[in-house]
Coordinates of C-alpha atoms in Angstrom, one line a residue:
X801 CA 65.2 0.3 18.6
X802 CA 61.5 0.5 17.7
X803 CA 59.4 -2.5 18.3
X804 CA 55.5 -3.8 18.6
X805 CA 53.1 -6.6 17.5
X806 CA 50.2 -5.6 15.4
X807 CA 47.3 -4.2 17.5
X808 CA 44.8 -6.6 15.3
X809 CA 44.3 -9.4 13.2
X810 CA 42.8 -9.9 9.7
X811 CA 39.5 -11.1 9.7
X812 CA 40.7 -13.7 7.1
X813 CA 41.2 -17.4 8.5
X814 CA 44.9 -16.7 8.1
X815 CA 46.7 -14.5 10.6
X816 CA 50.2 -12.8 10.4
X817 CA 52.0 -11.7 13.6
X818 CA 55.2 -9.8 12.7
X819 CA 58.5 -8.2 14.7
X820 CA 60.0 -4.7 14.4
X821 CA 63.4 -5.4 12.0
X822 CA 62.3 -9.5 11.8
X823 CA 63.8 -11.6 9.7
X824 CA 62.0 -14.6 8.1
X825 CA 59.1 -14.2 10.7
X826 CA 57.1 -17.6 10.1
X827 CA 54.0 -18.4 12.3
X828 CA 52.9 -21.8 12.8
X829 CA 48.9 -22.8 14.0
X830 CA 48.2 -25.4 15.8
X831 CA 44.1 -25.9 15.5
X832 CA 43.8 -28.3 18.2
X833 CA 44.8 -26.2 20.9
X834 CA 44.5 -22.9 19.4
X835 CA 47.8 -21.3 20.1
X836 CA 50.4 -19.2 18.4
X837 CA 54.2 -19.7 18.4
X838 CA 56.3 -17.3 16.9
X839 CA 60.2 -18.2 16.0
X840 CA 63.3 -16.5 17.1
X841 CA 64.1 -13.3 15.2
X842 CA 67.3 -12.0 14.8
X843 CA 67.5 -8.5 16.1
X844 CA 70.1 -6.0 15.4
X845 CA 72.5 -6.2 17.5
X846 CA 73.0 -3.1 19.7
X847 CA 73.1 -2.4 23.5
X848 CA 69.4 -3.2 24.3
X849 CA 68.9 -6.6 22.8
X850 CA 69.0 -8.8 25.2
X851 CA 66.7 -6.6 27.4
X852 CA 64.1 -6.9 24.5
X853 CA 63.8 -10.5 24.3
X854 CA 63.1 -10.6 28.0
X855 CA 60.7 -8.5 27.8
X856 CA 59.0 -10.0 24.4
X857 CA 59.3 -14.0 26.0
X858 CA 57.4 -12.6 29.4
X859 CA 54.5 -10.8 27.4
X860 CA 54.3 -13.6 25.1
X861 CA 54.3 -16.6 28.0
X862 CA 51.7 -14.2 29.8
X863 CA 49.2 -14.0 27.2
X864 CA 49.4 -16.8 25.8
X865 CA 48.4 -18.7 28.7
X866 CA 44.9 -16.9 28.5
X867 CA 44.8 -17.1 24.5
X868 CA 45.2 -13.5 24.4
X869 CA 48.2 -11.7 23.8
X870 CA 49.2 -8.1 24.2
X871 CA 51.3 -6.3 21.8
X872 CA 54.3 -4.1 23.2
X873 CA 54.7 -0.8 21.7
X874 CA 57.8 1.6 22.9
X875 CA 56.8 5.4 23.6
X876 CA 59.9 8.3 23.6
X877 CA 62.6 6.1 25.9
X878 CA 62.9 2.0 24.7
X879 CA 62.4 1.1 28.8
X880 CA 59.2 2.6 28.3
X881 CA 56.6 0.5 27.4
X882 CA 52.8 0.9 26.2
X883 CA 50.5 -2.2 26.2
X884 CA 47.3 -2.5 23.9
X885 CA 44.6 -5.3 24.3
X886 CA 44.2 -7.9 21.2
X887 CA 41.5 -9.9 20.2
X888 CA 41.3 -13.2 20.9
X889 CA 44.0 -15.4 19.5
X890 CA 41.3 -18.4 19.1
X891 CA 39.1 -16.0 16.8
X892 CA 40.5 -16.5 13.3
X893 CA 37.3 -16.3 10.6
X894 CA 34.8 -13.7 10.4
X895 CA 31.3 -13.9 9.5
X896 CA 30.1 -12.7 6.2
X897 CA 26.2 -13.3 5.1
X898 CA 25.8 -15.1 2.1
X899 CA 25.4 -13.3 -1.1
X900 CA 22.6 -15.7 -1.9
X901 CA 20.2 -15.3 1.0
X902 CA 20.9 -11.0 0.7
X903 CA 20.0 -11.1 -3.3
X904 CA 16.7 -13.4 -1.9
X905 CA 16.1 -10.5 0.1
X906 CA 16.3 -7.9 -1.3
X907 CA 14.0 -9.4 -4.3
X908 CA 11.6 -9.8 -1.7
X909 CA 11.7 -5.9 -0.2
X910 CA 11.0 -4.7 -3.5
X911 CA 8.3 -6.8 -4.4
X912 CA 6.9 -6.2 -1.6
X913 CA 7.7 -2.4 -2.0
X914 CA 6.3 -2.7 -5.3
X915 CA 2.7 -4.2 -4.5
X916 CA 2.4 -1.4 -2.2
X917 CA 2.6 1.1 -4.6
X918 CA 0.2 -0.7 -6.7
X919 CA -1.9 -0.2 -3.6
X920 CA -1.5 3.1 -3.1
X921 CA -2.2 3.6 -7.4
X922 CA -5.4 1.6 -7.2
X923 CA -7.5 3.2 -4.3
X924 CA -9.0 -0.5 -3.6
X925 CA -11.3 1.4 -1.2
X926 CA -13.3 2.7 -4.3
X927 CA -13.4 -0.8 -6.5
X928 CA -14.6 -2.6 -3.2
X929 CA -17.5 -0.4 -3.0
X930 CA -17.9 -1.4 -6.8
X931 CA -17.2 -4.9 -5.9
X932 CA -20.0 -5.3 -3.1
X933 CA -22.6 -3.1 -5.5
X934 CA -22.4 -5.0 -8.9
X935 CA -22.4 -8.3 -6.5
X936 CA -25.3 -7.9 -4.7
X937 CA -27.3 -6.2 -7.5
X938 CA -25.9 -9.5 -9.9
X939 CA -28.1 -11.2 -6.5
X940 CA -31.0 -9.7 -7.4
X941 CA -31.4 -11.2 -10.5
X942 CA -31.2 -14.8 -9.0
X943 CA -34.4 -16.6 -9.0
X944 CA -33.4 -20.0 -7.3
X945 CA -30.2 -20.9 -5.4
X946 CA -29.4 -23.6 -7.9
X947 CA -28.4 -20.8 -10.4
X948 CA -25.7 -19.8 -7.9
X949 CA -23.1 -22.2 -8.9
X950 CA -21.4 -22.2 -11.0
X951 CA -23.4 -19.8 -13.5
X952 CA -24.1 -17.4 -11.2
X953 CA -20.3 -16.8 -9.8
X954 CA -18.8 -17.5 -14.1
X955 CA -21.2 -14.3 -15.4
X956 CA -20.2 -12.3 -12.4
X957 CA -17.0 -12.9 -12.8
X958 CA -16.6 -11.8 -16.2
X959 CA -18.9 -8.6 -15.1
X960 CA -16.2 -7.4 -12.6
X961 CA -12.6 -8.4 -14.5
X962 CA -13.3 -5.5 -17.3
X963 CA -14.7 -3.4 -14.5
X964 CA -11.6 -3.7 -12.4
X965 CA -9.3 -2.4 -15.5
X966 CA -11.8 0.4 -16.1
X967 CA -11.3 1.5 -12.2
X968 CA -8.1 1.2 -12.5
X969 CA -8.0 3.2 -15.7
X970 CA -10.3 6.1 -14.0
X971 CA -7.7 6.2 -11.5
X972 CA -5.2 6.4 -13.1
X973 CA -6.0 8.9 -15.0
X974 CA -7.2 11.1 -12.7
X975 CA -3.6 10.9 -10.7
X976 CA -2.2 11.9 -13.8
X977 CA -4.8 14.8 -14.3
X978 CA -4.1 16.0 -10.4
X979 CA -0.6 15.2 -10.3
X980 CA 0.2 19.2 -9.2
X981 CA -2.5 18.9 -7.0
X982 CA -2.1 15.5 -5.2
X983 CA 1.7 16.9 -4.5
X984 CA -0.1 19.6 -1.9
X985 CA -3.0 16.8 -0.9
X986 CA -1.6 13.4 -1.1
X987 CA 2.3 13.0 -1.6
X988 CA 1.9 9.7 -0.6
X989 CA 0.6 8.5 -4.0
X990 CA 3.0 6.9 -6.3
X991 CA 3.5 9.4 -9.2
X992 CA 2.9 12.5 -6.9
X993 CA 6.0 11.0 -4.8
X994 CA 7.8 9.9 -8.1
X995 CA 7.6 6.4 -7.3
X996 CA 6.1 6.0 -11.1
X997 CA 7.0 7.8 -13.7
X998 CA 4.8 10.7 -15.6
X999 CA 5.3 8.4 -19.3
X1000 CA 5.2 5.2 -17.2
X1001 CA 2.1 5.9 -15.6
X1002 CA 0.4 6.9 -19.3
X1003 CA 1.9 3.7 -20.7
X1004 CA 0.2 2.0 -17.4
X1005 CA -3.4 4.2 -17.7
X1006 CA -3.7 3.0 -21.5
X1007 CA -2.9 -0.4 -21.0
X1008 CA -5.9 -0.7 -18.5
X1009 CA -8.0 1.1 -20.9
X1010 CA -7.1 -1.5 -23.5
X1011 CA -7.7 -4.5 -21.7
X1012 CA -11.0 -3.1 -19.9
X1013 CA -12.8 -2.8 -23.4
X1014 CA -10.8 -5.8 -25.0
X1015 CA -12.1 -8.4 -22.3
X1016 CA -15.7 -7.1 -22.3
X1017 CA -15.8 -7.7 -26.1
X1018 CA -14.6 -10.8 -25.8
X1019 CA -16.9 -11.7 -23.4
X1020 CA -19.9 -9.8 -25.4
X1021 CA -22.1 -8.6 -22.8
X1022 CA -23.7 -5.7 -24.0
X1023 CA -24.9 -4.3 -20.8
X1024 CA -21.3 -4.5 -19.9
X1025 CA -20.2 -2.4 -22.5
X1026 CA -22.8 -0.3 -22.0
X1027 CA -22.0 0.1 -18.6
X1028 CA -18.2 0.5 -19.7
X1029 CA -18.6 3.1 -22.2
X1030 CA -20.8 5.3 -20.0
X1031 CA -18.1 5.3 -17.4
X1032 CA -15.3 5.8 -19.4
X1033 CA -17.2 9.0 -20.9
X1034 CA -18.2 10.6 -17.4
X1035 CA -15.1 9.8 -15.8
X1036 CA -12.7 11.3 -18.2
X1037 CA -14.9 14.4 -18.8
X1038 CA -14.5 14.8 -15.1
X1039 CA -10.6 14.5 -15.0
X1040 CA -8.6 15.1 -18.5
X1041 CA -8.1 19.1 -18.9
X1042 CA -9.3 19.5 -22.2
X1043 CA -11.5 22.3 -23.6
X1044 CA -15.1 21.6 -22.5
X1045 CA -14.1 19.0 -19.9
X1046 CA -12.8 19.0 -16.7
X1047 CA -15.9 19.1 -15.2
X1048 CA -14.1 18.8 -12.1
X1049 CA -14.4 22.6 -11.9
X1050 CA -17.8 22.6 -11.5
X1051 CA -19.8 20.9 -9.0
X1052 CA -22.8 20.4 -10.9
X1053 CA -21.0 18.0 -13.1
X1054 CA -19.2 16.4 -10.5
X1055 CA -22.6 15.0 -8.8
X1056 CA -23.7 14.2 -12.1
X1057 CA -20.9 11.9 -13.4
X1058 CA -20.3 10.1 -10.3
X1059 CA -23.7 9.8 -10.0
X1060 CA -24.7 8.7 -13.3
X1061 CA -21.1 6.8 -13.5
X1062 CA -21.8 4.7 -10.1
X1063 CA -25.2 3.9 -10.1
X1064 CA -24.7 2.9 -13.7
X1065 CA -21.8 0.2 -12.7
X1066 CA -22.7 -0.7 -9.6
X1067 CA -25.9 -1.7 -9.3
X1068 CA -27.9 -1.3 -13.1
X1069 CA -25.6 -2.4 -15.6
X1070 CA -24.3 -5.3 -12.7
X1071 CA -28.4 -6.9 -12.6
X1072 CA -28.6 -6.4 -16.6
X1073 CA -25.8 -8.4 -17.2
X1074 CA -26.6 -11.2 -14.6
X1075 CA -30.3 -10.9 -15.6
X1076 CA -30.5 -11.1 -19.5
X1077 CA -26.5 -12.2 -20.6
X1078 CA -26.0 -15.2 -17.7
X1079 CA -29.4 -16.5 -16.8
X1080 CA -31.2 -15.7 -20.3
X1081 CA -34.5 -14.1 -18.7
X1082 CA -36.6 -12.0 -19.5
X1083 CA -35.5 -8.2 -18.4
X1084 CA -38.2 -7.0 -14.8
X1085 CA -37.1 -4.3 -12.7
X1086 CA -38.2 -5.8 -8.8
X1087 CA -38.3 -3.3 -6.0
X1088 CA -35.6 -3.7 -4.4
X1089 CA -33.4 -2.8 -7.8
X1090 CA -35.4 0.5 -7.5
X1091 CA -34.6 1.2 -4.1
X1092 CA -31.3 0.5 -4.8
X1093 CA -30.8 3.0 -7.8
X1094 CA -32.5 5.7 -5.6
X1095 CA -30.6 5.5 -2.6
X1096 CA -27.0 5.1 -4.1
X1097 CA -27.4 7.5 -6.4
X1098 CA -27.7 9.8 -3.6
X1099 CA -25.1 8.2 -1.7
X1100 CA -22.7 8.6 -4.7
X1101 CA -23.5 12.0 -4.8
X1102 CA -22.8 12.7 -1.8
X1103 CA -19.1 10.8 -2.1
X1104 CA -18.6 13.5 -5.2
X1105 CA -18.8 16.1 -2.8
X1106 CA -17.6 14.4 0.3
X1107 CA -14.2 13.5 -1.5
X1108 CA -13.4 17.3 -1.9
X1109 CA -13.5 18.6 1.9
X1110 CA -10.1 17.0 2.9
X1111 CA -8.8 18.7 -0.6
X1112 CA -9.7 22.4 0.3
X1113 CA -6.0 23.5 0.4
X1114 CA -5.4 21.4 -2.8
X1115 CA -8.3 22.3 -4.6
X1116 CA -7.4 26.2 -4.0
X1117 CA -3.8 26.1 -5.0
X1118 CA -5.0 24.6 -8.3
X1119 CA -7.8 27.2 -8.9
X1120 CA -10.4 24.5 -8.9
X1121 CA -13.6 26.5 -6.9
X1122 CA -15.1 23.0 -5.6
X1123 CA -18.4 23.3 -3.3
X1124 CA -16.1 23.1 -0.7
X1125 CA -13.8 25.7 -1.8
X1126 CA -16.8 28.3 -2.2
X1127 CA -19.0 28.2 0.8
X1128 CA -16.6 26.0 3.5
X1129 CA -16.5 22.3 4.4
X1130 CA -18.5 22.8 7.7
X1131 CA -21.7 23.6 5.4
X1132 CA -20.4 21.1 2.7
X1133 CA -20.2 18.5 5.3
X1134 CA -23.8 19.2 7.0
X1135 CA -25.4 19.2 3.0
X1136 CA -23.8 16.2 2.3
X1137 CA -25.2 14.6 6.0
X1138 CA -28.2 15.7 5.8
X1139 CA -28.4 14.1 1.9
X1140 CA -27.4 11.3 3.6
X1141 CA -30.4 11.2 5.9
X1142 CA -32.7 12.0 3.7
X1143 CA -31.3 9.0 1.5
X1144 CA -32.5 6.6 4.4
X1145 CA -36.0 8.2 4.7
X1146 CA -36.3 7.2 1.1
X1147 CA -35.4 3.5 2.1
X1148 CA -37.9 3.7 5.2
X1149 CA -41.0 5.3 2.9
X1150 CA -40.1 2.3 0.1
X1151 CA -39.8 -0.6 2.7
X1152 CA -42.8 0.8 4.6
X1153 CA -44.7 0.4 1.5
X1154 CA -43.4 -2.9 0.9
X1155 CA -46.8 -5.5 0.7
X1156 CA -44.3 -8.7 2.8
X1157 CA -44.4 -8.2 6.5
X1158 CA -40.8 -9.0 7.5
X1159 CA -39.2 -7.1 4.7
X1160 CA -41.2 -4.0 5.8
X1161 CA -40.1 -4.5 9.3
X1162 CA -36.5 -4.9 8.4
X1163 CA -36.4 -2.5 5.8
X1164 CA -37.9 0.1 8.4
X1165 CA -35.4 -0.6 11.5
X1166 CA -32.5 -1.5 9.5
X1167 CA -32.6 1.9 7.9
X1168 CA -33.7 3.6 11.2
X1169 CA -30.6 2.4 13.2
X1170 CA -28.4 3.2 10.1
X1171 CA -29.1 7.2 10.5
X1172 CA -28.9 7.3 14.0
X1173 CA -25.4 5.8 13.2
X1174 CA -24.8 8.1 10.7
X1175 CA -25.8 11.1 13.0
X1176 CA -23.8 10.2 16.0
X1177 CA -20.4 9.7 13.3
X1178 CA -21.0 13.1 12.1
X1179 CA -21.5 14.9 15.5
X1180 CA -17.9 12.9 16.3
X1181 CA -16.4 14.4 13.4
X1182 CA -13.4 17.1 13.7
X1183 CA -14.3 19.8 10.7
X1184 CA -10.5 21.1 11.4
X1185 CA -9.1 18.4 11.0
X1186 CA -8.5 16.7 7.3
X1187 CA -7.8 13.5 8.9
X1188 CA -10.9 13.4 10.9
X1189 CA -12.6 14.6 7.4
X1190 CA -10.8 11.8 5.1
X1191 CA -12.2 9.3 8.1
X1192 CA -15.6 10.5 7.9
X1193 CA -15.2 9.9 4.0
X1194 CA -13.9 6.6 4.3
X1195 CA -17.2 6.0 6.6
X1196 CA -19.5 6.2 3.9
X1197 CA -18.4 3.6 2.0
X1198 CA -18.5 1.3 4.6
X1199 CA -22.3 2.6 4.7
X1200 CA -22.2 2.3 1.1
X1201 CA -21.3 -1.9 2.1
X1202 CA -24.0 -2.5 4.3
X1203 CA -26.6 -0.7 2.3
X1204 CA -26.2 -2.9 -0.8
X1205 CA -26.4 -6.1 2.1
X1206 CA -29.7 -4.6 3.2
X1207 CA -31.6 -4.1 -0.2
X1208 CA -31.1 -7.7 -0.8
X1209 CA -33.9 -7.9 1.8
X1210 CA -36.1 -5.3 0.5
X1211 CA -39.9 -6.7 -1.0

């Protein structure tokens, strides 16, 4: 006659140990002590029954003992016998995690998941270089530290809020415009991955557009709007594939927009604003403004054409003949240095020239040490490799930083 205790128990608090051919099996639990008693059955009677309740009272009194029991199986033959290890008797819940604390959780993976991608959308690398620009040209225009606060930080705020949405807009837009090609160059971007939507990330590109114009009217700074509506012109003649646009295509009118574009934003339209809409004076264009304008506009020409060399495989898939595409990045990337350089020999012939002692001496070195920087990066650089390109890229912006820090200086 077949017989055997179950080889495991629920994971429920309640726990049900059962007989071959029981009848009214009943268990009882004693918390206490932890132990397990289980009733007579009444067996069928046939030849072997006595021999099994032997054997069932010794297993039982065994295991029990060590709150464990072992459940007794029979194989072909009943005096056969094959034991199997339980778990512990005492061990009657399991653990389950709360369904609150996993819902908290995962609300915070995909927020977190979510600002990311916003991240990755915005290319914060870009608007910082806007940020430090329009700030320290909005410094320019500050006669007397006593117009710093709170009239100084109000106006600039309400320069760089409809500025933000306009960078976020160009962007934008331009993801949407390279979406083929940022598959091949950067997957990692939301809608080249498909973490936003082709119609969502119109929807989102509009809505920017919208609230960039709307909050600079309500603010009414013209040179703000001016500044806007320049950019917005450049930048999506550069990007949307239109007839007569995309002046991606062609270098030319790559230099020129982002040229034009930045030095518009950053550092002209940024003093104007601070200049005649915040402090009311009267408009005067001091050196260091000029200096400013000159050497970032070759700076941002130089990003127009830096920006393409880790984009060469890109750039050729698409059929878009950039500078980079046409002659090779290791020329691109020399051109593009030795702009550089010859940006910071302007800034050396202007501060040499300046009529103030210490600004000429710091206007001199400061520029001096910056190109030997520059020169030692470049040699460093890995033309093979697009990461060691991208780096390089990233570099001048950070050069981009310090240069609006030093024209503050300049006399």
């Amino acid at each position: 006659m077949a017989f055997g205790l179950l080889g495991s128990l629920p994971s429920s608090s309640s726990t049900t140990i059962t007989g071959g051919h029981c009848w009214n099996n009943k268990k009882y639990v004693d918390h206490s002590y932890a132990r397990y008693y289980v009733t007579r059955c009444s067996w069928k009677k046939n030849g072997k029954s006595s021999m099994e309740n032997n054997i069932i009272k010794t297993s039982l009194e065994n295991n029990w003992t060590n709150h464990y029991y072992k459940g007794i199986e029979p194989k072909s033959t009943f005096d056969k016998y094959e034991k199997r290890p339980l778990i512990n008797a005492v061990t009657t819940e399991s653990y389950e995690p709360e369904p609150q604390a996993y819902n908290s959780k995962i609300i915070i993976e995909s927020i977190i998941h979510g600002f990311d991608n916003f991240r990755k959308f915005s290319r914060f690398y870009a608007f910082m270089g806007l940020v430090a620009g329009s700030f320290f040209s909005s410094l320019l225009a500050v006669d007397n530290l006593s117009q710093l606060f709170p009239t100084f930080f109000n106006g600039y705020l309400q320069y760089i809020v409809p500025h933000f949405f306009m960078h976020l807009y160009i962007v934008g837009l331009n993801q949407l415009a390279d979406l083929e090609i940022d598959k091949i160059n950067k997957p990692y971007l939301p809608l080249a991955s498909g973490e936003f939507s082709f119609t969502n990330g119109i929807i989102t590109v509009a809505s920017f557009l919208f609230l960039s114009f709307g909050s600079a009217w309500m603010i009414g700074s013209k040179p703000s709007l001016l500044s806007l509506l320049v950019t917005f012109v450049l930048m999506t003649a550069y990007s949307i594939n239109l007839p007569f646009l995309r002046w991606k295509k062609s270098t030319t009118l790559t230099v020129m927009a982002h040229a034009i574009g930045m030095t518009t934003s950053f550092n002209i339209a940024a003093f104007m604003h601070m200049k005649t809409f915040v402090l009311k004076k009267a408009t005067t264009y001091p050196r260091s403004l000029f200096l400013a304008t000159v050497v970032m506009a070759i700076f941002f020409a130089v990003v127009a054409m830096a920006k393409d060399l880790p984009d060469i495989e890109g750039d050729k898939a698409a059929g878009i003949k950039t500078l980079a595409v046409r002659v090779g990045p290791k020329r691109v990337f020399w051109f593009c240095v030795s702009l550089l350089e010859i940006a910071y020999g302007a800034a050396i012939l202007i501060g040499a020239s300046s009529p103030f002692l210490w600004s000429k001496l710091f206007t001199v070195s400061a520029h001096a040490i910056l190109a030997l920087i520059l020169w030692v990066r470049a040699n460093s650089t890995d033309l093979s490799s697009n990461i060691s390109l991208q780096s390089f890229y990233m570099f001048i912006f950070k050069l981009i930083y310090v240069e609006n820090i030093v024209t503050l200086l300049v006399r």
